[in-house]
Amino acid sequence: MTGLRTGAALTLAACLGAGLSGCSNGDGGSPSSAVSKAASYASQGASALASATAEAGKRLDDVKNGVDAKAAVRLGTPTTTSDGHMSVQVTADNKADGTKSFAVQVDFKDNSGNLLDTTVATVANVPAGKSGKATAQSHRTLSGQVKTEVARALRY
C-alpha cells in the first residue's frame, strides 16, 4: 500500500514540478486524472488487503481446538510465479503423538515491513513425528523485494 501511495505522490510531484501545464498521465489525461487514477488504484489495493486479512482471520478463527504451532512452522524462499504472484513453501513439523493438520497464516511484506498481502495455507494430515509441506501464494501480483513471515500457525 505504501508503494501505491508513493506512486501517487511521485505522479503529483512530477506534475507540480512540470508546472502542471505540460503534465499528463501518458494517455492525454490531466494531472488531476493521473492522481485520481493512482489514488483509486491505492484504494483498491487497500480494499483487497483488508479482504485478505479478514479472510485469513476468519479461517484461523474457524479452527476448532487449535494450539499455537508457530514454532513448528518454517518458510522457504519466496519466488515469483509466472503470473506475478508470490509463492513460498510452508513446512510444518508435527511433534504430537497423532496425525495433525496445520493452518498457517503467511504475511507478504515489503522491505520496510509494510503488509502487502496475507493468506492461509493448510498443511493437512501430517503423521506424528513427520513434516508436511504446502504452498502459500499471494492473492495478487506483488513486485519488488518481498519477505514472508509466519503471522500465526495453529495445529489441530
C-alpha positions as CSV (number, residue, x, y, z in Angstrom):
1,M,0.0,0.0,0.0
2,T,2.9,2.4,0.8
3,G,4.3,1.8,-2.7
4,L,0.9,2.8,-4.2
5,R,0.9,6.0,-2.2
6,T,4.5,6.6,-3.3
7,G,3.4,6.2,-6.9
8,A,0.6,8.7,-6.5
9,A,2.9,11.1,-4.7
10,L,5.6,10.8,-7.4
11,T,2.9,11.5,-10.1
12,L,1.8,14.5,-8.2
13,A,5.3,15.7,-7.7
14,A,6.2,15.3,-11.4
15,C,3.1,17.3,-12.4
16,L,3.9,20.1,-9.9
17,G,7.5,20.1,-11.0
18,A,6.4,20.5,-14.6
19,G,4.3,23.5,-13.7
20,L,1.1,21.5,-14.5
21,S,0.9,22.9,-18.0
22,G,2.5,20.1,-19.9
23,C,2.0,17.2,-17.5
24,S,-0.2,14.3,-18.4
25,N,-0.5,10.7,-17.2
26,G,0.8,9.4,-20.6
27,D,-2.7,8.9,-22.1
28,G,-3.5,12.5,-22.6
29,G,-5.3,12.9,-19.3
30,S,-4.9,15.8,-16.9
31,P,-2.6,15.8,-13.9
32,S,-5.6,15.5,-11.6
33,S,-6.9,12.5,-13.5
34,A,-3.5,10.8,-13.1
35,V,-3.5,11.4,-9.4
36,S,-7.1,10.3,-9.2
37,K,-6.3,7.0,-11.0
38,A,-3.3,6.4,-8.7
39,A,-5.4,7.1,-5.6
40,S,-8.1,4.8,-7.0
41,Y,-5.6,2.0,-7.5
42,A,-4.2,2.5,-4.0
43,S,-7.8,2.3,-2.6
44,Q,-8.4,-0.9,-4.5
45,G,-5.1,-2.4,-3.1
46,A,-6.1,-1.4,0.4
47,S,-9.5,-3.0,0.0
48,A,-8.0,-6.2,-1.4
49,L,-5.6,-6.3,1.6
50,A,-8.4,-5.7,4.1
51,S,-10.4,-8.5,2.5
52,A,-7.4,-10.9,2.5
53,T,-6.7,-10.1,6.2
54,A,-10.3,-10.6,7.2
55,E,-10.5,-13.9,5.3
56,A,-7.2,-15.2,6.9
57,G,-8.5,-14.2,10.4
58,K,-11.8,-16.0,9.7
59,R,-10.1,-19.2,8.5
60,L,-7.9,-19.3,11.6
61,D,-10.8,-18.5,13.9
62,D,-12.8,-21.4,12.4
63,V,-10.1,-23.9,13.5
64,K,-11.5,-26.0,16.4
65,N,-9.2,-27.0,19.3
66,G,-6.2,-25.4,17.6
67,V,-3.0,-24.9,19.5
68,D,-0.2,-22.4,18.8
69,A,2.2,-24.0,16.4
70,K,4.2,-21.0,15.1
71,A,7.5,-22.5,16.4
72,A,6.8,-25.7,14.4
73,V,6.5,-23.9,11.1
74,R,9.1,-22.6,8.7
75,L,9.0,-20.9,5.3
76,G,11.2,-21.4,2.3
77,T,12.4,-18.7,0.0
78,P,9.7,-16.7,-1.7
79,T,9.5,-16.9,-5.5
80,T,7.5,-15.1,-8.2
81,T,5.1,-17.3,-10.2
82,S,4.6,-16.9,-13.9
83,D,1.5,-14.7,-13.3
84,G,3.4,-12.3,-10.9
85,H,2.1,-13.7,-7.6
86,M,4.5,-14.6,-4.8
87,S,4.7,-18.2,-3.6
88,V,6.5,-19.7,-0.7
89,Q,6.8,-23.3,0.6
90,V,5.4,-23.9,4.1
91,T,6.9,-26.8,6.2
92,A,5.2,-27.9,9.4
93,D,6.8,-30.3,11.9
94,N,4.3,-32.5,13.8
95,K,5.7,-33.3,17.2
96,A,2.4,-34.5,18.5
97,D,1.5,-38.2,19.2
98,G,-1.0,-38.4,16.4
99,T,-1.7,-37.1,12.9
100,K,-2.4,-33.4,12.9
101,S,-3.1,-30.6,10.4
102,F,-1.8,-27.1,10.4
103,A,-3.4,-23.8,9.4
104,V,-0.6,-21.2,8.7
105,Q,-1.1,-17.5,8.1
106,V,1.7,-16.2,5.9
107,D,2.2,-12.5,5.5
108,F,3.9,-11.0,2.5
109,K,5.8,-7.8,3.4
110,D,8.0,-5.2,1.7
111,N,11.5,-4.3,2.9
112,S,10.0,-1.7,5.2
113,G,7.8,-4.2,6.9
114,N,4.6,-3.0,5.3
115,L,2.0,-5.7,4.8
116,L,1.3,-6.3,1.1
117,D,-0.8,-9.4,1.3
118,T,-1.7,-12.4,3.5
119,T,-3.0,-15.8,3.0
120,V,-3.6,-19.1,4.9
121,A,-2.0,-22.4,3.8
122,T,-3.2,-25.7,5.1
123,V,-0.7,-28.5,5.8
124,A,-3.0,-31.4,6.1
125,N,-2.7,-34.8,7.8
126,V,0.9,-34.7,8.9
127,P,1.7,-38.1,10.6
128,A,3.2,-38.0,14.1
129,G,6.9,-37.2,14.1
130,K,6.9,-36.2,10.5
131,S,6.9,-33.0,8.4
132,G,4.3,-31.9,5.9
133,K,4.5,-29.3,3.2
134,A,2.1,-26.9,1.5
135,T,2.5,-23.8,-0.7
136,A,1.2,-20.3,0.3
137,Q,0.5,-17.9,-2.6
138,S,-0.3,-14.3,-2.6
139,H,-3.8,-13.3,-3.8
140,R,-2.5,-10.6,-6.0
141,T,0.6,-9.7,-8.0
142,L,3.5,-8.3,-6.0
143,S,6.7,-6.8,-7.2
144,G,10.0,-5.7,-5.7
145,Q,11.7,-7.3,-2.7
146,V,9.1,-9.3,-0.8
147,K,9.7,-11.0,2.5
148,T,7.4,-13.6,4.1
149,E,6.7,-14.4,7.7
150,V,4.5,-16.7,9.7
151,A,1.9,-14.5,11.3
152,R,0.0,-17.3,13.0
153,A,0.0,-21.0,13.0
154,L,-2.4,-23.5,14.6
155,R,-2.0,-27.2,14.9
156,Y,-5.3,-29.2,15.1
